[in-house]
XYZ file of C-alpha atoms in Angstrom:
427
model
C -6.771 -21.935 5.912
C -5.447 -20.259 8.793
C -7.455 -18.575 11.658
C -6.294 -15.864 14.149
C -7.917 -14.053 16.954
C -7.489 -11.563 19.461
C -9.198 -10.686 22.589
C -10.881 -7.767 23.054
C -13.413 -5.106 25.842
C -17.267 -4.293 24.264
C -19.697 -5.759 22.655
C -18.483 -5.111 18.936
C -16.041 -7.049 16.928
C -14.391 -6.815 13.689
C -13.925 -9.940 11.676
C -12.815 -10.740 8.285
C -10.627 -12.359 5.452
C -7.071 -11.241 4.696
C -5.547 -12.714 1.560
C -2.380 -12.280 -0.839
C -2.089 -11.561 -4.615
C -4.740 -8.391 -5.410
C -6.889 -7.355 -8.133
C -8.615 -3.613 -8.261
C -12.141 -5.043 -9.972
C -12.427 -7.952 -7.684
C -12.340 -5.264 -4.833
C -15.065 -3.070 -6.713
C -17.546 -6.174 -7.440
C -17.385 -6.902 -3.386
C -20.069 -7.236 -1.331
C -22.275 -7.356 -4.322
C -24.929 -9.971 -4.771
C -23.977 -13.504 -3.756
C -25.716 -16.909 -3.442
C -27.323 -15.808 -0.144
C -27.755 -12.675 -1.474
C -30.136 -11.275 -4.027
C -28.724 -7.479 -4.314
C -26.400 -5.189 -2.500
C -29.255 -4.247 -0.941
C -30.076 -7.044 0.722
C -26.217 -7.408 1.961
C -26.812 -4.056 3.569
C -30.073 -4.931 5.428
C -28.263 -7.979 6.642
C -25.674 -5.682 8.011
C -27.631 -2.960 9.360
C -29.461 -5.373 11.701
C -26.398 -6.139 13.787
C -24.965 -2.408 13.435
C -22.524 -3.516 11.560
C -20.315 -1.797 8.282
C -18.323 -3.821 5.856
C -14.984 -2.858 3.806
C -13.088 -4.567 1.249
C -9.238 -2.727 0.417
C -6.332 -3.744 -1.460
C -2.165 -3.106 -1.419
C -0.140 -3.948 -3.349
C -0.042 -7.788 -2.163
C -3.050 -8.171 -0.428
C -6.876 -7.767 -0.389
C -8.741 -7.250 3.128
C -12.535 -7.842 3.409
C -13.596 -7.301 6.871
C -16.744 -6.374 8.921
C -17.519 -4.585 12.402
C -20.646 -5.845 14.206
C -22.302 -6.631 17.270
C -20.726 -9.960 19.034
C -24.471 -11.419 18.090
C -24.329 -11.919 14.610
C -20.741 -12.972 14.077
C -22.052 -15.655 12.112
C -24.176 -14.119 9.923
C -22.002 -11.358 8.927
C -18.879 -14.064 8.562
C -21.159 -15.899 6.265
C -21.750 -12.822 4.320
C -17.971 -12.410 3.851
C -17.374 -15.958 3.235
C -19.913 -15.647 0.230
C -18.461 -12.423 -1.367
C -15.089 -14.126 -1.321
C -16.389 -17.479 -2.586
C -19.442 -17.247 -3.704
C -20.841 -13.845 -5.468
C -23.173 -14.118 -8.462
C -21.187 -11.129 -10.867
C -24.143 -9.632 -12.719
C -23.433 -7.964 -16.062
C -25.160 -5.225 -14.383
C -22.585 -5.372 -11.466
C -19.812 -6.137 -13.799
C -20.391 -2.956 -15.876
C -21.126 -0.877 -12.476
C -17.886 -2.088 -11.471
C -15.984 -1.085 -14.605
C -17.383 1.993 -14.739
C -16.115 2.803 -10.841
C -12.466 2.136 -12.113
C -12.659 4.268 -14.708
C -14.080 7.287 -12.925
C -11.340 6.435 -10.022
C -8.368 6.271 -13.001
C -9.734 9.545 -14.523
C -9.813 11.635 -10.580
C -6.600 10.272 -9.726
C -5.074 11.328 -13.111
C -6.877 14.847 -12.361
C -6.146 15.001 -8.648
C -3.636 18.407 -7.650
C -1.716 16.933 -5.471
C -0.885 13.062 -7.576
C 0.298 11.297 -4.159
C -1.298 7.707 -5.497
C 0.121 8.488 -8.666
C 3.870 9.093 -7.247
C 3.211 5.624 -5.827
C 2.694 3.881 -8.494
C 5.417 5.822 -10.330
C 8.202 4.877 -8.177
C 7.575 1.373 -8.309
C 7.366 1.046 -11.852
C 10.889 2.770 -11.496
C 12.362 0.612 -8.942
C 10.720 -2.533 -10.037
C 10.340 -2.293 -13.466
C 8.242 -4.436 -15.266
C 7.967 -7.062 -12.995
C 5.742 -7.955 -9.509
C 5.664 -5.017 -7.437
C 6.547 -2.931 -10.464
C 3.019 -3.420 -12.113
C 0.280 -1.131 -11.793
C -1.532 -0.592 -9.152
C -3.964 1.525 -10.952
C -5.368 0.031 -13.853
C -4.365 0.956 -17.085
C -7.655 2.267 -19.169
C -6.917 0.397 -21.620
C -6.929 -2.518 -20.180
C -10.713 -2.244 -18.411
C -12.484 -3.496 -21.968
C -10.445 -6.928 -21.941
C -11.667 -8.057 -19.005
C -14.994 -9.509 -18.817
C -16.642 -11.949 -15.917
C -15.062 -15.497 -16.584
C -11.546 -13.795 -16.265
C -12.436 -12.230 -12.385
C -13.687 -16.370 -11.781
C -11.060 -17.792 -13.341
C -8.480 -15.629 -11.028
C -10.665 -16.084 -7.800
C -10.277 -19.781 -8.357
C -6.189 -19.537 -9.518
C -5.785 -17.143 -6.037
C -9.195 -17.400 -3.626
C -7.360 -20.900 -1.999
C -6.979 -21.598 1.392
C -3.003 -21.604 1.567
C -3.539 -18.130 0.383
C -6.333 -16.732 3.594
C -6.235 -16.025 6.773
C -9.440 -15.376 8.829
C -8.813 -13.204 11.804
C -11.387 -11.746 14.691
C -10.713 -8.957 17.237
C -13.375 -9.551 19.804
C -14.747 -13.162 19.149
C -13.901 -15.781 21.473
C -11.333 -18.084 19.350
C -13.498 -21.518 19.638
C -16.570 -19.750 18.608
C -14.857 -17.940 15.414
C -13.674 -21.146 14.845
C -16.522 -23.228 14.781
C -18.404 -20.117 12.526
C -15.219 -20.430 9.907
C -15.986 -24.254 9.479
C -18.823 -23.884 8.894
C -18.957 -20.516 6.346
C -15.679 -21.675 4.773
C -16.682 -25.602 4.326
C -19.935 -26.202 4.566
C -20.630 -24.884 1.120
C -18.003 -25.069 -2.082
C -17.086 -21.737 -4.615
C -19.876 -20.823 -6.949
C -16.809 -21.916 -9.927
C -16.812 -25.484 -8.092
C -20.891 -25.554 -8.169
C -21.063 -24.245 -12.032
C -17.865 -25.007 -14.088
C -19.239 -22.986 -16.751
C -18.573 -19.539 -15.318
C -14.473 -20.436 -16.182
C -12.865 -19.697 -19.563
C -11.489 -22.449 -21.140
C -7.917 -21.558 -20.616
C -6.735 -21.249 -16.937
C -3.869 -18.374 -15.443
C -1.256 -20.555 -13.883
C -0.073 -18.934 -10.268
C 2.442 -16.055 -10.600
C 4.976 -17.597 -7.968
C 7.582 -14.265 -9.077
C 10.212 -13.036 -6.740
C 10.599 -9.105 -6.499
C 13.258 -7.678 -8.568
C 14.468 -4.243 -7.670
C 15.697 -2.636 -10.825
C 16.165 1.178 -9.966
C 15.322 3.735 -12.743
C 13.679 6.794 -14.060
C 9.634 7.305 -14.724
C 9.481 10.514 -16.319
C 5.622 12.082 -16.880
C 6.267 15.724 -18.497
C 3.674 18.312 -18.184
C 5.292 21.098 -19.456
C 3.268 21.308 -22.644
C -0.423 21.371 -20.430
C -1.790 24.447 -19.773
C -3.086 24.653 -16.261
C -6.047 27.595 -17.437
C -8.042 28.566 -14.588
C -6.740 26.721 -11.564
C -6.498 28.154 -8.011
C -3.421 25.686 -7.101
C 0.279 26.308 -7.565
C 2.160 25.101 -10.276
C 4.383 22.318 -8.800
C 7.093 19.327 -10.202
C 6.621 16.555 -8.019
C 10.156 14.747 -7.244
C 10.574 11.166 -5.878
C 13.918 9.294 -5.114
C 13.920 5.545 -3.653
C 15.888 3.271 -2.551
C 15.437 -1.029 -1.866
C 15.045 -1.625 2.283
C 13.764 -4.629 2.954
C 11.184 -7.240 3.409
C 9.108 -7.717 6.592
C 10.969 -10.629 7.282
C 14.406 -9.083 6.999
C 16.448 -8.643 10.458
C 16.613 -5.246 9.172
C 12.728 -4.671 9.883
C 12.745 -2.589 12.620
C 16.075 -0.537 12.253
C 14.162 0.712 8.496
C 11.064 1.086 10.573
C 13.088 3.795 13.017
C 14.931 5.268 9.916
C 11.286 6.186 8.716
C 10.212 7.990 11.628
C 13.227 9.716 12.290
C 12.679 11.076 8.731
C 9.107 11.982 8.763
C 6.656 13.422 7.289
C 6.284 17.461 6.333
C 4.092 17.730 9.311
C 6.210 16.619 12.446
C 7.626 19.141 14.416
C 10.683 17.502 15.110
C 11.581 14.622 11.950
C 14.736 15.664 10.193
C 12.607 16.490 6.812
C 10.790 19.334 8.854
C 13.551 20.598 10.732
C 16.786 19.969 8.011
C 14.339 20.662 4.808
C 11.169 22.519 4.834
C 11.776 25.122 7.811
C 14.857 25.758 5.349
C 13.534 25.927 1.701
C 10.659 27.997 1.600
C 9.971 26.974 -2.012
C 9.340 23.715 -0.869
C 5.724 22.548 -0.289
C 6.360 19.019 0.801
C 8.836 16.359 1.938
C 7.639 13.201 2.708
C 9.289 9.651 3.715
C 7.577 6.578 2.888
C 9.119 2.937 3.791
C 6.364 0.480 1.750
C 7.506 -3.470 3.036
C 6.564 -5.832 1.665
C 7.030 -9.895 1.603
C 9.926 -10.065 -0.496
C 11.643 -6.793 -0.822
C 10.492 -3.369 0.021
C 10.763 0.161 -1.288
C 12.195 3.030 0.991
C 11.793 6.342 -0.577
C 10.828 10.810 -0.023
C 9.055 12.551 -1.968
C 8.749 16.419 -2.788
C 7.017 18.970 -4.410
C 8.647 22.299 -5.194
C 7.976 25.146 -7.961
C 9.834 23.697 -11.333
C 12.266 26.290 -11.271
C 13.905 24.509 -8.170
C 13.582 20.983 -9.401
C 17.230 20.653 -9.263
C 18.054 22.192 -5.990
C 15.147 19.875 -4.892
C 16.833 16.562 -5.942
C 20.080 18.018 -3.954
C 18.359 18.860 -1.111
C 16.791 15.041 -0.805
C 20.181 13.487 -1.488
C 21.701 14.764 1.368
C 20.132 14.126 4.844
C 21.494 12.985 8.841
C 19.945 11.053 11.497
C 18.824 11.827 15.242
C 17.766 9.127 16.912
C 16.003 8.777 20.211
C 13.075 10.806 19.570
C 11.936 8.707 16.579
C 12.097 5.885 18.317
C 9.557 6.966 20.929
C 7.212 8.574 18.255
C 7.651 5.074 16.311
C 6.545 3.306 19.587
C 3.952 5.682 20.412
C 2.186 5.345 16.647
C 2.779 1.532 16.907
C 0.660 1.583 20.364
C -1.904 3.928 19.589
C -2.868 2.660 16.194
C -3.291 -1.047 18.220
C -6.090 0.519 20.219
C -8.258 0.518 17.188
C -10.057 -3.076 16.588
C -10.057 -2.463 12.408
C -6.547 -1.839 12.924
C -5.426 -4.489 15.625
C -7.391 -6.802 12.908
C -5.392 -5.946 10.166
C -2.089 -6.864 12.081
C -2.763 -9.989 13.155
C -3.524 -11.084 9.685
C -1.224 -9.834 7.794
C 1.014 -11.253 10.550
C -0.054 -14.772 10.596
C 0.058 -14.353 7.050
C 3.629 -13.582 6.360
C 5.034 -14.986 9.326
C 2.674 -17.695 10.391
C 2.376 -16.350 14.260
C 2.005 -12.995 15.580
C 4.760 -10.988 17.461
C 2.960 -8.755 20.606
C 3.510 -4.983 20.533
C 5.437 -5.274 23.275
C 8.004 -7.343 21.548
C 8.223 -4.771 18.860
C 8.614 -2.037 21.112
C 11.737 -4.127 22.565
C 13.090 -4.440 18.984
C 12.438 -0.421 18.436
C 14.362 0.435 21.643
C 17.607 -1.922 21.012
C 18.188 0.089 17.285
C 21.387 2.006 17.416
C 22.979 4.495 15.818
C 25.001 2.488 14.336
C 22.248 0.740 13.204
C 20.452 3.218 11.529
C 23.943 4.082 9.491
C 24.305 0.395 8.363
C 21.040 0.772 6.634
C 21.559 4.068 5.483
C 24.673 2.260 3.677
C 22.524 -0.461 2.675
C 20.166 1.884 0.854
C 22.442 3.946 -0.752
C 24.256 0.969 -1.935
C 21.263 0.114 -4.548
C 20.148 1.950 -7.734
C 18.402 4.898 -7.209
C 14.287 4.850 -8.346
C 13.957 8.849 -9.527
C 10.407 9.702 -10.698
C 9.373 13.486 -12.253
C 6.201 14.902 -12.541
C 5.350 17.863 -13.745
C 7.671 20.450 -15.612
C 10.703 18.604 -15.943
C 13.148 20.990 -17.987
C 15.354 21.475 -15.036
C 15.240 18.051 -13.740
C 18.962 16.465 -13.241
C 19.998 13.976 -15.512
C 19.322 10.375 -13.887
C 23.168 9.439 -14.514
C 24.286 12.411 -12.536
C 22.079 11.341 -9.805
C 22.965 8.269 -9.575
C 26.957 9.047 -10.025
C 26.443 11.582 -6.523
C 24.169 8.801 -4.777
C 27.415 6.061 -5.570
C 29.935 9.281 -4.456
C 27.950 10.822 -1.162
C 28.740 13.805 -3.086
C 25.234 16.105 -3.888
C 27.177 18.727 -5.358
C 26.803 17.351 -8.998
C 23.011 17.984 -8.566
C 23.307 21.830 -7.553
C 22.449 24.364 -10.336
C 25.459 26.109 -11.631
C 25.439 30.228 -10.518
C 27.241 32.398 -12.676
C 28.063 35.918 -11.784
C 28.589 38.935 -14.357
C 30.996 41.402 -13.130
C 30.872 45.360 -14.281
């Protein structure tokens, strides 16, 4: 097991446990009752009396369970996290409490106006489809009544391994975090070590899968669902991808400035406010996302626009420039800003140390950000375009473009197969 730790000014820390591989009900049954712990309850008491808060998230490859407290009970609160990840006593109570969480979450996400998480997971089940990264992220419903508890053990004890975790502190002197890990992490073995009983007979083997980027079309119609009484719009939501890279790619930083440059519908001055939404005034959003990851990553914009212009839409994001030197500033600016924040500072050195095995400084990233050229930025470009294109439509899709014409003007760097035909009737 690796450990990592950062300096930092006050009296308040933030430690925790980053580790690969995810799972949606193992992150709803955490911080639940453990060994040490009796109830949820008496986790929060045990929090509360060094001010502290806990959190447990997951991406796509990773879970994060972390803690901010007072400097004084580093211990305690790294035992607590030590015995959610390794040692938590899954009551049926819990188990169904837990189940019944991910339901309600699948249900308002399905229900939500604007479907941003559900875009997500769209356009990675189109670019990487049916395999690793191409698997849900939100959990099918059917699938929540074939799970039961031995399954969550038997994958904490396939995945929950040290090779797999990183511990990390922002804060904590390093020889004291240390000393606290050995002894939380060692001291006392998994509950599935202490009582074999809570494993199924049959054990997962490890998933050791390499990312395939497949390109493709997810399709979800809604043509045929009334919206009744509903103060929002009615909007197709359009989202076209592209393969970038993984964090461990030379090409890193170059897809880093390519996002920034692009930008979200909000920035004054990225190309998607200036070139597309101060244009279109049908459009409601344009958004660029990069999403890295170990082995691959997934570089893609997403719109929403009335379903009458779905077509013009899919043009519109086909066709787009770069300007450079003010994106890598804002890129810079983000990178240091965000650092000043201990929850965040704690979340780069581990997943640092975890994919790379050190830690590069922000400093050395903003030297990286300020050597990307133009030329750079359209070698990538290039590289993009050069893969299959990951299309995803959601909403009314009568008008949406055929995915072979899209991907025949993506191949040509020629949109004008994707604008709507005009015809004119003379008198």
């Amino acid at each position: 097991m690796r450990i990592a730790s950062e300096p930092s000014y006050g009296e308040f820390c933030t430690i925790g446990v980053w580790r690969n591989e995810d799972c949606r009900k193992v992150v709803r049954s955490s911080f639940q009752s453990t060994i040490s712990h009796k109830t949820r309850d008496d986790v929060t008491r045990d929090l509360e009396r060094y001010g502290g808060i806990c959190d447990c998230q997951q991406t796509k490859d990773s879970v994060i369970y972390a803690a901010s407290c007072h400097i004084s009970g580093v211990e305690q609160v790294l035992k607590l996290i030590a015995d959610t990840v390794l040692r938590p006593t899954i009551s049926s109570e819990e188990f169904s409490l837990a189940k019944e969480v991910v339901r309600s979450n699948i249900q308002a996400i399905n229900m939500k106006p604007e479907p941003e998480e559900l875009l997500t997971d769209l356009i990675h089940m189109a670019a990487y489809r049916d395999n690793t990264l191409g698997l849900p992220k939100i959990c099918p419903s059917e699938n929540l009544d074939k799970i039961d508890v031995s399954m969550l053990y038997a994958y904490m004890k396939t995945y929950f391994t040290p090779a797999r975790m990183v511990a990390a502190s922002i804060g904590v002197d390093h020889d004291r975090f240390v000393e606290a890990t050995k002894q939380c992490f060692e001291d006392s073995p998994p509950i599935w070590e202490q009582n074999r009983g809570l494993l199924p007979d049959h054990m997962p083997s490890i998933d050791e899968s390499v990312s395939q980027y497949t390109g493709g079309l997810m399709e979800k119609d809604l043509s045929n669902v009334g919206l009744a009484i509903n103060p929002f719009p009615e909007l197709v939501h359009f989202a076209l991808g592209f393969e970038s890279c993984g964090y461990k790619d030379e090409d890193f930083v170059p897809f880093c400035v390519l996002n920034s440059l692009m930008g979200g519908g909000k920035g004054m001055y990225t190309r998607l406010y200036l070139n597309v939404l101060n244009l279109h005034h049908w459009l409601y959003n344009a958004t660029s996302y990069n999403m890295i990851y170990s082995d691959s990553g997934l570089f893609y914009i997403y719109t929403s626009a009335e379903p009458s212009k779905v077509s013009t839409d899919a043009n519109i994001v086909a066709d787009f420039k770069e300007e450079l030197s003010r994106a890598k500033i804002q890129l810079q600016s983000m990178l240091l800003m965000n650092l000043e924040q201990r929850p965040v500072m704690f979340e780069d050195v581990a997943r640092q140390v975890l994919g790379h095995g050190y830690r590069k400084s922000p400093l050395d990233y903003v030297e990286e950000i300020n050597k990307v050229s133009a030329t750079d930025i359209h070698r990538i470009a290039e590289r993009l375009l050069s893969s299959s294109p990951a299309v995803v439509g959601y909403g009314t899709l009568r008008k949406l473009p055929d995915y072979e014409k899209i991907q025949k003007s993506i191949a040509k760097r020629d949109v004008s197969h994707l604008r709507p035909q005009k015809f004119y009737a003379f008198s």
